[in-house]
XYZ file of C-alpha atoms in Angstrom:
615
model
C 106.284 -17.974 -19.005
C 104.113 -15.072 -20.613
C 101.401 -17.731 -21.626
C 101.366 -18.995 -18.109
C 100.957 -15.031 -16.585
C 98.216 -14.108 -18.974
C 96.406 -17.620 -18.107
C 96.746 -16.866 -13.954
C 95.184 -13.348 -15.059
C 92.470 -14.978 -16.624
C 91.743 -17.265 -13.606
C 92.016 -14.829 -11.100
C 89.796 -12.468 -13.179
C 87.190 -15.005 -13.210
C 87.432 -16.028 -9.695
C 86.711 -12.143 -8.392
C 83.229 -12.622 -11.144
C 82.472 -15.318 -9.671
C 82.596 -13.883 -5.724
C 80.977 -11.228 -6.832
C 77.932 -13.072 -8.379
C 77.875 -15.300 -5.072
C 77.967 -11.934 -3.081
C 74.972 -10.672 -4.702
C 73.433 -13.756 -4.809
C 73.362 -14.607 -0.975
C 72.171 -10.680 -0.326
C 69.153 -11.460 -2.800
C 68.761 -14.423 -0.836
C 69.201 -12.670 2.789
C 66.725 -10.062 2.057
C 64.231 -12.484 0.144
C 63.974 -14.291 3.750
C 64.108 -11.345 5.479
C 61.148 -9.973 3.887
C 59.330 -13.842 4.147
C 60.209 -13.525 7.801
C 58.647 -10.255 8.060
C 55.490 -11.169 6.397
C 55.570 -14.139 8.827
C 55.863 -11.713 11.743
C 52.945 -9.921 10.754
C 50.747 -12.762 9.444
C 51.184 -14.599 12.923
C 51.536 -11.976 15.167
C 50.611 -8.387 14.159
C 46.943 -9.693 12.601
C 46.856 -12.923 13.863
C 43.358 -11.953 15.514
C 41.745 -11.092 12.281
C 42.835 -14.837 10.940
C 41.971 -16.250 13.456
C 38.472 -14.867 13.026
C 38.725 -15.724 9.493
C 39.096 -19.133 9.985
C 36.756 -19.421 12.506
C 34.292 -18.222 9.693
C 34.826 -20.751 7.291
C 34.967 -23.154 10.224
C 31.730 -21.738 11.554
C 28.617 -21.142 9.743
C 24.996 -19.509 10.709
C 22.126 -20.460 9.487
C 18.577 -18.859 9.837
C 14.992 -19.684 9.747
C 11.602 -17.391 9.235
C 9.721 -16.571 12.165
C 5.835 -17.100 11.581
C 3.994 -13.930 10.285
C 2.390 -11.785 12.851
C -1.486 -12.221 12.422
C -3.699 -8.950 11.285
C -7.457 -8.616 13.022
C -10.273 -6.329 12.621
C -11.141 -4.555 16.074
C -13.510 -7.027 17.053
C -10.081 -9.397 17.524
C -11.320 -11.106 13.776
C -8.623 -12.456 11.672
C -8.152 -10.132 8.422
C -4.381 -12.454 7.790
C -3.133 -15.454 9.350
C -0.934 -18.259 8.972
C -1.957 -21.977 7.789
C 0.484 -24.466 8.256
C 1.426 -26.656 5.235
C 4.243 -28.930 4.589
C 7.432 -29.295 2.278
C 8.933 -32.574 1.477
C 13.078 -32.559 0.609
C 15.481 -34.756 -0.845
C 18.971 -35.076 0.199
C 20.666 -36.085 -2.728
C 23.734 -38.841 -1.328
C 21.171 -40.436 1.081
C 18.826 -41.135 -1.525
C 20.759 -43.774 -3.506
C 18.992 -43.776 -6.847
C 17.493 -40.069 -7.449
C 15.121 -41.205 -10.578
C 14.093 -44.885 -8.442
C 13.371 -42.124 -5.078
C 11.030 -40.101 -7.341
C 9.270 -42.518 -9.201
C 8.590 -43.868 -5.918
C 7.360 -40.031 -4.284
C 5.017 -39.738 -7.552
C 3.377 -42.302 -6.914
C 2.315 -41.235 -3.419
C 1.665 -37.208 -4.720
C 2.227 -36.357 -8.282
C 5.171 -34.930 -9.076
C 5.167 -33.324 -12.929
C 7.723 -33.193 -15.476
C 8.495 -30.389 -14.680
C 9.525 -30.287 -10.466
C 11.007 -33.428 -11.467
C 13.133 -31.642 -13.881
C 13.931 -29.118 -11.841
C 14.979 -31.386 -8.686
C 17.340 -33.259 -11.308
C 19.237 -29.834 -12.080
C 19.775 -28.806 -8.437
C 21.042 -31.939 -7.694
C 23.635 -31.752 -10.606
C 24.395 -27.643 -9.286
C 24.748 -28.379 -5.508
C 26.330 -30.375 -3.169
C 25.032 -33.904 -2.528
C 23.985 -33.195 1.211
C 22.247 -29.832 0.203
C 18.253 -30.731 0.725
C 16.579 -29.682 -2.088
C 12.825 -28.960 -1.853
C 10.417 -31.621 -4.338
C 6.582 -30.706 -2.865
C 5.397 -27.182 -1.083
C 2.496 -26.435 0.697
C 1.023 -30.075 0.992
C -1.687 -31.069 2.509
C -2.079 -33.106 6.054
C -3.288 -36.104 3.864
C -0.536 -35.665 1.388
C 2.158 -35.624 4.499
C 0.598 -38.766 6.004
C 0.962 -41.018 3.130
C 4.343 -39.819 2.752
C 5.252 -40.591 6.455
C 3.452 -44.147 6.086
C 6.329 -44.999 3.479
C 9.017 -43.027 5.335
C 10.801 -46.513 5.265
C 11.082 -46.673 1.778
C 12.170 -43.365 1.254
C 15.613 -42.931 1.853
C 16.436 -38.790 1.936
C 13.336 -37.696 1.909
C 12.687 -35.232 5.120
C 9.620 -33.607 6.167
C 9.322 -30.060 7.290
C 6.379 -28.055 8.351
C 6.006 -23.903 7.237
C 3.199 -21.175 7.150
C 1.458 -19.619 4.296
C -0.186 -16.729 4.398
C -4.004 -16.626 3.998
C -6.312 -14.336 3.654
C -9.674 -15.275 5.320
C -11.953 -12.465 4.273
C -10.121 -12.275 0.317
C -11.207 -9.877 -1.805
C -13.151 -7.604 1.019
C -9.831 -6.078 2.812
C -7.044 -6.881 -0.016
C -6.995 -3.123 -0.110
C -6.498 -2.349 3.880
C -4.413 -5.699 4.230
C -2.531 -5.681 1.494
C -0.768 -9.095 0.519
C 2.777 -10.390 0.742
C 5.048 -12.277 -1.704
C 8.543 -13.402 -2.019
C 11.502 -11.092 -1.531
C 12.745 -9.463 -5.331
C 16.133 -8.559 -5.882
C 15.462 -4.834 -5.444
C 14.399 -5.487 -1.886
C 18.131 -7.596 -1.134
C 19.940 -5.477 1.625
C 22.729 -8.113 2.111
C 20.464 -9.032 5.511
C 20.980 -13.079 4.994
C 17.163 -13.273 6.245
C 16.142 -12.186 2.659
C 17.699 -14.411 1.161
C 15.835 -17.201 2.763
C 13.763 -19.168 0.329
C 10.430 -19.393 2.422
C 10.589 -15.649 3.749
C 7.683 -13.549 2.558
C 7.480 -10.118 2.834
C 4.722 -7.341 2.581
C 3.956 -6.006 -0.406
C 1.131 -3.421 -0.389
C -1.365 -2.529 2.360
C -0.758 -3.029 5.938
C 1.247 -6.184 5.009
C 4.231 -3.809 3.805
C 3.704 -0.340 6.319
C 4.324 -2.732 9.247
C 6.519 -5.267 7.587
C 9.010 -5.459 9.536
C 6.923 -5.253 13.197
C 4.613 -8.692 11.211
C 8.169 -10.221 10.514
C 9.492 -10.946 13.339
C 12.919 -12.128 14.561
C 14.552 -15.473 12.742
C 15.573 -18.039 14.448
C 19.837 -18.474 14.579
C 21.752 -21.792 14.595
C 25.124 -21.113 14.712
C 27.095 -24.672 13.317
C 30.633 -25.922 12.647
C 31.453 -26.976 9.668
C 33.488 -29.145 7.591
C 36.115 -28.084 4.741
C 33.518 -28.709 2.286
C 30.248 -27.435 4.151
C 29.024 -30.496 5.837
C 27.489 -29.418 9.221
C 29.524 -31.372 11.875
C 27.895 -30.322 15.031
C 25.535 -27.321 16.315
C 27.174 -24.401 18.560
C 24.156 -22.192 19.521
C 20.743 -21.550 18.852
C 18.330 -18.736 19.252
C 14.817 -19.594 18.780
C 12.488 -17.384 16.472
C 10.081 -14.381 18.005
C 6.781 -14.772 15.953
C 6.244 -11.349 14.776
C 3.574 -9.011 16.695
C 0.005 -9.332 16.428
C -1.912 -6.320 14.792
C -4.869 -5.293 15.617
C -7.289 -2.549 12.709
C -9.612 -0.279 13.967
C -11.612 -1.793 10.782
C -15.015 -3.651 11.355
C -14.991 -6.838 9.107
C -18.470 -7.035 8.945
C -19.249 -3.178 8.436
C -16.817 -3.950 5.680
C -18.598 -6.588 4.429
C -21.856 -4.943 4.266
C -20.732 -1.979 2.734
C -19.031 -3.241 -0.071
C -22.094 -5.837 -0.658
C -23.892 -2.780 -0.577
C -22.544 -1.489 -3.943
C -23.683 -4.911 -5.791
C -21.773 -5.144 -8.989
C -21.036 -0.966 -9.123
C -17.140 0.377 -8.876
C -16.097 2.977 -6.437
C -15.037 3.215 -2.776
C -16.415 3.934 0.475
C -14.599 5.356 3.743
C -16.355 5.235 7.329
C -14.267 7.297 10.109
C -14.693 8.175 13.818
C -15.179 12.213 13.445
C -13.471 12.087 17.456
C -10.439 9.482 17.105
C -9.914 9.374 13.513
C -10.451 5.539 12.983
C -11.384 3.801 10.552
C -14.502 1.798 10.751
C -13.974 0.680 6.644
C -12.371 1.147 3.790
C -13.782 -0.408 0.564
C -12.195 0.140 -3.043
C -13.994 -1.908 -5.444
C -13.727 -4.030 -7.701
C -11.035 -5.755 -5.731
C -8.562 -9.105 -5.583
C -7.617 -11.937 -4.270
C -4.885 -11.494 -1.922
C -4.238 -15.066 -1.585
C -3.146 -15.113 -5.213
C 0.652 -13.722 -4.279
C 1.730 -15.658 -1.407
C 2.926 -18.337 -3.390
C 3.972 -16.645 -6.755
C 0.467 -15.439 -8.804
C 0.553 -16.768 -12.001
C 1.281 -14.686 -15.491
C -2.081 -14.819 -16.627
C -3.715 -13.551 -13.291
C -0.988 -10.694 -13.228
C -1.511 -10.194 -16.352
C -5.534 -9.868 -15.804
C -5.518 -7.603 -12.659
C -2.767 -5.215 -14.453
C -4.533 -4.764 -17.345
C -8.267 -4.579 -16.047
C -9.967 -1.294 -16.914
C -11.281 -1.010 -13.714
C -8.169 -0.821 -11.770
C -8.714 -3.734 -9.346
C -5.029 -3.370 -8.240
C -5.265 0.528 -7.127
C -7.052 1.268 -3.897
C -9.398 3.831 -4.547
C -10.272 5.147 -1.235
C -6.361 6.788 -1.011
C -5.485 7.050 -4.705
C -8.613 7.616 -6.290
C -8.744 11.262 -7.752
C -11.770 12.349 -8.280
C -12.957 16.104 -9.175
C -15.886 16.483 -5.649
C -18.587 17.883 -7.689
C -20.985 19.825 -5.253
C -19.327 18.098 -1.912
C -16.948 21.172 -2.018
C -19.519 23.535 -1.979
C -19.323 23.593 2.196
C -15.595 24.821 1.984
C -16.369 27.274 -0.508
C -19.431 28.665 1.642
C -16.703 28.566 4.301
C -14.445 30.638 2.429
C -16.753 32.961 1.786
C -18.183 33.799 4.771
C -14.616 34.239 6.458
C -13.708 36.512 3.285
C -16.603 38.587 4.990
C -17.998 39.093 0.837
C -20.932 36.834 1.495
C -23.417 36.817 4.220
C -25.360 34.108 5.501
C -28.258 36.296 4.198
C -26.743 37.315 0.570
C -29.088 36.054 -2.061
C -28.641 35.544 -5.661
C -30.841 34.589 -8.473
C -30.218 31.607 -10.379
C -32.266 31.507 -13.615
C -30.229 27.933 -14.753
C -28.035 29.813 -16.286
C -24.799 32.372 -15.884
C -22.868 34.523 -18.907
C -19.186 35.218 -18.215
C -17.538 36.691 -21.170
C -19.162 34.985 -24.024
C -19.010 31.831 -21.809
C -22.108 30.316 -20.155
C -22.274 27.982 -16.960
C -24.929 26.246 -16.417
C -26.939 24.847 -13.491
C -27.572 21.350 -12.635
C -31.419 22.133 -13.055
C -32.195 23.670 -16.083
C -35.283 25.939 -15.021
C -32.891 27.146 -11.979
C -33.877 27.487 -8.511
C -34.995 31.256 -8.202
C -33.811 33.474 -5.245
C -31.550 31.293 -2.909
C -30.103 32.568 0.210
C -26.088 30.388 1.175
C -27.984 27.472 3.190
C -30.913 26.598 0.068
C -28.056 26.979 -1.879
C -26.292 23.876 -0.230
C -29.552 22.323 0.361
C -30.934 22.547 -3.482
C -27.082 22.374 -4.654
C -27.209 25.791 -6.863
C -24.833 25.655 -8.944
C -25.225 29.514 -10.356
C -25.134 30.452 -6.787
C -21.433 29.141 -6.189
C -20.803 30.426 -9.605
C -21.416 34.360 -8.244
C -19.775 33.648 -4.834
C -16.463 31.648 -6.405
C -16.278 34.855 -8.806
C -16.214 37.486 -5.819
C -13.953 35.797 -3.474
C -11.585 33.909 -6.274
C -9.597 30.977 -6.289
C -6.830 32.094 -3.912
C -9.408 32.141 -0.866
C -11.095 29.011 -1.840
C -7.711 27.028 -2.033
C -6.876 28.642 1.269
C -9.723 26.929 2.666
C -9.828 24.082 1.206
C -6.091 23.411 2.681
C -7.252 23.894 6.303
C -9.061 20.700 5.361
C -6.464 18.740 4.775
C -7.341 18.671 0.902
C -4.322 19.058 -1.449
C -2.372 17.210 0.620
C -2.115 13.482 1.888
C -4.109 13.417 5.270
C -1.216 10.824 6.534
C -3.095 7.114 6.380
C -1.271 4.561 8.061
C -1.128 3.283 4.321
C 1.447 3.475 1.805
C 0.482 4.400 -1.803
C -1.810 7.849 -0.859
C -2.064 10.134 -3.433
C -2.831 14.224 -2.371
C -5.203 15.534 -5.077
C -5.062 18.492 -5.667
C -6.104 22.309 -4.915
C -5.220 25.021 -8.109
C -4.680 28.323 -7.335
C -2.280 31.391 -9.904
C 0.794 29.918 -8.715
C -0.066 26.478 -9.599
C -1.471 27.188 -13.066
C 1.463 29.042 -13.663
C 3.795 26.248 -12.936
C 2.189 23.687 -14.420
C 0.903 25.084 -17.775
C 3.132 28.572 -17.921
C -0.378 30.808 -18.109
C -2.715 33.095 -16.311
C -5.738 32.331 -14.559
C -8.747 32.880 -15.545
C -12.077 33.787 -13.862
C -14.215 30.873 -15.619
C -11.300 28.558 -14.060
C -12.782 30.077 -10.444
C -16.286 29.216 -11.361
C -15.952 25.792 -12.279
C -13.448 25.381 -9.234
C -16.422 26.725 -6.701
C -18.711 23.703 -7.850
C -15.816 21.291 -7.304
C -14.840 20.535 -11.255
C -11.912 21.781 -13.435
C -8.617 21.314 -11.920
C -10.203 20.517 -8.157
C -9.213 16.591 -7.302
C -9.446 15.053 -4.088
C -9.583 11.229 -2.864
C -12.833 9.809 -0.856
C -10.339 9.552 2.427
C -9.841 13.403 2.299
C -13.760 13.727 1.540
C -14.127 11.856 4.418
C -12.019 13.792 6.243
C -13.136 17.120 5.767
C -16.712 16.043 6.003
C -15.431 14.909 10.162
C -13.966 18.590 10.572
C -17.046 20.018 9.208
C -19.331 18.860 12.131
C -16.591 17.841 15.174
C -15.909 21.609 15.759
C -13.180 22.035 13.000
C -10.538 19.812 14.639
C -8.603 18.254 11.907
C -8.680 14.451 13.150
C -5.870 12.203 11.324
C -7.533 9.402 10.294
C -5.354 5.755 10.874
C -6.237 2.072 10.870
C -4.313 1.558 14.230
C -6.054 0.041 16.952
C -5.944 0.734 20.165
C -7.233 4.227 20.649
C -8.894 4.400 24.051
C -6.518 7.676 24.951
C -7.526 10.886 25.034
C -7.375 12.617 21.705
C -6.694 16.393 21.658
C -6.544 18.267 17.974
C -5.085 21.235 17.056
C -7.914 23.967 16.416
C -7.685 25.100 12.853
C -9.161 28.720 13.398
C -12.238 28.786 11.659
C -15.338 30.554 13.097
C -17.803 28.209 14.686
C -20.527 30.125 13.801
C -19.828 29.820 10.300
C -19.118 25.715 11.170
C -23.067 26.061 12.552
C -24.533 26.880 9.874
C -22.545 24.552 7.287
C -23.944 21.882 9.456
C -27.255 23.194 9.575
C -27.034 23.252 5.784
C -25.822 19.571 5.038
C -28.611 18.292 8.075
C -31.656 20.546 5.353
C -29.719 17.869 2.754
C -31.393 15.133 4.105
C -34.343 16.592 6.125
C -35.510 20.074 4.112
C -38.608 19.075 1.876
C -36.434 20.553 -1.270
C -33.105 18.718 0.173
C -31.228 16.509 -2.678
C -30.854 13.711 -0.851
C -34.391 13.868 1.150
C -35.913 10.323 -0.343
C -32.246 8.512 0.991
C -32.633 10.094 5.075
C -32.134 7.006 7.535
C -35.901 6.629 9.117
C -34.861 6.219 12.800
C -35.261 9.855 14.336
C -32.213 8.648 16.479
C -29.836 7.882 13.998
C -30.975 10.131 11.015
C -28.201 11.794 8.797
C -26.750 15.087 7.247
C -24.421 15.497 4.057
C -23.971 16.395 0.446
C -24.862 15.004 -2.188
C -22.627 15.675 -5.749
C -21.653 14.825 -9.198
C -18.412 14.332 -10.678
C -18.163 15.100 -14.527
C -16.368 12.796 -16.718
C -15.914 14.828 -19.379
C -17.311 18.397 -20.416
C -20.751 18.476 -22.043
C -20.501 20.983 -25.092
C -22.648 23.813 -26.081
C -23.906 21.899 -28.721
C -24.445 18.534 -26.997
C -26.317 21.151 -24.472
C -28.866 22.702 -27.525
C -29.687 19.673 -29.107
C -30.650 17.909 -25.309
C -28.070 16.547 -23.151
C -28.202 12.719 -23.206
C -29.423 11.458 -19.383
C -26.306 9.056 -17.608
C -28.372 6.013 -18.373
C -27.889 6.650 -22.261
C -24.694 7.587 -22.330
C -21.605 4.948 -22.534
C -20.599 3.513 -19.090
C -17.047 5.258 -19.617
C -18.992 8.657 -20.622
C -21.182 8.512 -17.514
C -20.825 11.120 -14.861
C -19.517 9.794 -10.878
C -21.830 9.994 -7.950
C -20.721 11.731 -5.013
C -22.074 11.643 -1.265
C -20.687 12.956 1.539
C -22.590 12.489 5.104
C -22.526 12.146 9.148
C -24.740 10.480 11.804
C -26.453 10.924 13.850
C -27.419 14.322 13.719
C -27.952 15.690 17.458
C -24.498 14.407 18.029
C -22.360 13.294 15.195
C -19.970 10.359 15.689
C -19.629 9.004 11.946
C -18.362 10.058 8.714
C -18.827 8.824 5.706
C -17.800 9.403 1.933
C -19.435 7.141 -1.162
C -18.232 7.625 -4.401
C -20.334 5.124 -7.372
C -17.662 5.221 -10.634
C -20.103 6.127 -13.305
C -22.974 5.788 -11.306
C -24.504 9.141 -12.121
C -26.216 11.231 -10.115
C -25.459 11.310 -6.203
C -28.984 11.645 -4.743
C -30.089 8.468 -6.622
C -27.160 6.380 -6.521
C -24.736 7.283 -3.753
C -26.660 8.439 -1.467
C -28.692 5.793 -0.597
C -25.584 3.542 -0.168
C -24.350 5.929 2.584
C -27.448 6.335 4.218
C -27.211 2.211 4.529
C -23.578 2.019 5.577
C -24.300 5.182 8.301
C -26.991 3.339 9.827
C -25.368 0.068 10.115
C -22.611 1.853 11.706
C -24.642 3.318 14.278
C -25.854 -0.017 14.923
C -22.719 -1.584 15.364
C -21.443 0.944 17.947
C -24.116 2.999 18.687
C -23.538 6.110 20.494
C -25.168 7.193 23.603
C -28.120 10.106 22.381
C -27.463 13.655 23.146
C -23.781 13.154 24.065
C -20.848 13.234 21.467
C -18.244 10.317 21.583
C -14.571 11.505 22.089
């Protein structure tokens, strides 16, 4: 009887276990579907928009294409960039049956090498077998024809046509125009246009300022796909907007003839509208060939135009530094007649040579130029003159000048890649090389050397404000510009504007001027400027006893730059000009001439009605 009491305990103990266990259990199970039923609730009805939209994007897929390339003309409506169209030849993969049999058979139509064939083989083993994948770019009409005359034989292979970007003048605007290539990684945004395998985009010059205006709009085909990508049937398209047309103030063939002009000498040139600010032409030499980069420019060329001691890469005209010799002796007349320390009358005698200290500074001609009054100083180009008036006024006046000119500063070029030069003054010196100023430092800055940098677009530039009234004109390569163009007056005395002018028109006309033998010989379109030289290095007191060695016996590298700065035509200027010959040395035998060509040729061009200035 005991036996059988402890066993019922037993049984009855495990029996209350066991409801436990079944207790828990069907809660664990209760709240595991009420939670699953809850998820449900919210998966189909709380954000059953946002999955719906999800599926509609893997169900629907967009696909783009590139909009042809907005063309680029001079202001004569002459193409400067344009569009050829060439053809591409793909290969669907599963349509084509055998891949090797399909391309032995395309080779023998256009050769393929070992290596596209190679790399069709890969893509084919990477993507899926509907994917086109490209064999042959930028074929020829000829090469397309015999291609379509065997269509029948070709199982997979499609045809599409595309546009590549040419350049029709090459080498002459690469600089202004600027070239385009295929989209790096840095330049990604996550915009799917980008990523589009024929897509170019501007790289330098024009080409990249206005990128996005040349683009244009892609075209949009919206599709609906299978599970695996397969394009069952199109939705919507929206066609492509060709990208605007652009239209330079440059003149292609002023262009032309001015950088023809220079023959096989390095340098730039700049022609500008003193009134509207355009530019007529912009040369940077030695130059390129855009047309290399369209399509991927090889490692050697790269590698050639990189490394190329002349820089053929860098476009001079905007970021070229160069010191401006004697062309900056106008703003430092200006600056000293506003200081009120120098008169138009104030004389000084230049012997050839000036002491400072236990320094000396020479003049350009070694016997000196005797008594010489502000104008025969620009004129002759005395240097010992510029040396006494940079001494009285300093370097804080000149700089203040100088700015009003737009120099030390980017003039704001509808380019990208401009480069500011650059005005010293204390504050500056200070800064950069932690020490005082010195008075030699103001010497050699009032003939346009030491520190003193500026770029042949700000020469040109000032030399327009110098003789349109002292209007500070922007320049830009924008066309149109028939408006009305008002500038803000930059305060400086026209008087003192009257008789800079004056000056730089005794350059080219005064029997003792520097640049007499280069003055344009039509009385109509005759010139004014400055001529100047831009030291390469400093000569040394030595080099200076034992005989200075002329530029023609020096080392091209050791040879000094020619300057000229100039405007036409003289009774009512409309043109300005700046020439700058790299080693070319002196700028009343070298650059001069060169602008004096380039001026007149202008004038032809456009000429502009006598006696009346053009606004």
């Amino acid at each position: 009887m005991m036996k059988r009491s402890a066993r019922d305990r037993q049984t009855s103990e495990r029996l209350r276990k066991i409801s436990r266990r079944t207790v828990l259990l069907g809660a664990a199970q209760i709240a595991g579907f009420g939670l699953l039923a809850a998820r449900m609730y919210q998966l189909q009805v709380l954000e059953s928009d946002q999955y719906a939209t999800l599926a509609d994007d893997n169900r629907v897929s967009v696909r783009f294409a590139t909009a042809a390339r907005g063309l680029i003309l001079d202001r004569h409506g002459r193409p400067l960039a344009e569009n050829r169209t060439t053809y591409r030849i793909s290969v669907v993969p599963e349509e084509a049956g055998n891949l090797e049999d399909l391309l032995d058979r395309l080779d023998r139509l256009v050769p393929l090498s070992a290596d596209e064939r190679q790399r069709v083989r890969h893509l084919a083993t990477r993507q899926r077998a509907f994917v086109p994948i490209t064999a042959f770019d930028n074929l020829t009409w000829d090469e397309i024809a015999r291609i379509a005359a065997h269509n029948a034989d070709l199982p997979g292979v499609e045809i599409a046509a595309s546009n590549q970007r040419i350049y029709p003048l090459a080498d002459l605007t690469a600089h202004v125009v600027g070239y385009v290539g295929a989209v790096s990684k840095s330049e990604l945004t996550g915009n799917p246009v980008l990523s589009l395998p024929d897509l170019r985009v501007g790289k330098s010059g024009i080409e990249k300022q206005y990128d996005k205006v040349l683009r244009g709009q892609a075209a949009r085909r919206q599709v609906e796909v299978n599970a695996v990508g397969r394009v069952i049937r199109d939705l919507h398209r929206e066609p492509a907007k060709p990208g605007e047309t652009l239209k330079l103030t440059i003149d292609a063939e002023l262009q032309r003839f001015a950088a023809s002009r220079f023959g096989g000498d390095t340098g730039a040139a700049v022609v500008m509208d003193i009134h509207s600010g355009e530019i007529r032409a912009m040369v940077s030499l030695p130059s390129f060939d855009p047309g290399l980069f369209p399509e991927g420019i090889s490692h050697a060329d790269w590698n050639r135009l990189r490394d190329a001691p002349d820089a053929p890469l860098v476009n001079k005209a905007i970021a070229g530094q160069y010191s401006p010799g004697s062309t900056f002796k106008m703003i430092v007349a200006l600056a000293a007649l506003e200081s009120g320390l120098i008169k138009t009358n104030s004389a000084f005698n230049c012997a050839g040579v000036m002491e400072l200290g236990k320094g000396k500074f020479h003049c350009w001609h070694r016997g000196g130029h005797g008594r010489v009054n502000l104008s025969a100083a620009i004129i002759q180009s005395c240097d010992i003159y510029f040396y006494e008036v940079a001494r009285r006024i300093g370097i804080e006046r000149i700089a203040a000048m100088a700015r009003k000119f737009g120099l030390g500063d980017q003039v704001g070029i509808d380019l990208p890649g401009e480069l500011p030069g650059l005005i010293p003054d204390k504050d500056w010196k200070r800064r950069r090389f932690d020490r005082p100023w010195q008075i030699g430092e103001s010497l050699v800055a009032g003939i346009g050397q030491g520190y003193v940098l500026a770029t042949p677009l700000q020469l040109t530039a000032m030399t327009a404000q110098l003789v349109n009234g002292g209007k500070f004109v922007a320049p830009r390569l924008m066309a149109p510009s028939d408006q009305g163009h008002t500038h803000p007056a930059t305060g400086i005395d026209p008087a003192a504007l009257s008789i800079i002018q004056a000056a730089m028109a005794g350059v080219t006309s005064d029997p003792k001027g520097t640049a007499l033998s280069a003055q344009i010989k039509d009385p109509h379109l005759r010139m004014g400027g400055k001529t100047g030289t831009s030291q390469v290095r400093r000569i040394s007191q030595r080099e200076r006893r034992t005989g200075v060695l002329q530029n023609s016996e020096r080392p091209r590298e050791e040879r000094d730059h020619a300057l000229f700065v100039g405007f036409a035509p003289l009774d009512a200027p409309r043109y300005a000009t700046c020439v700058i010959v790299e080693h070319g040395g002196g700028g009343s035998a070298v650059a001069a001439p060169i602008a004096s060509d380039i001026l007149l040729t202008a004038q032809r061009s456009a000429p502009p009605a006598h006696g009346k200035a053009s606004s």
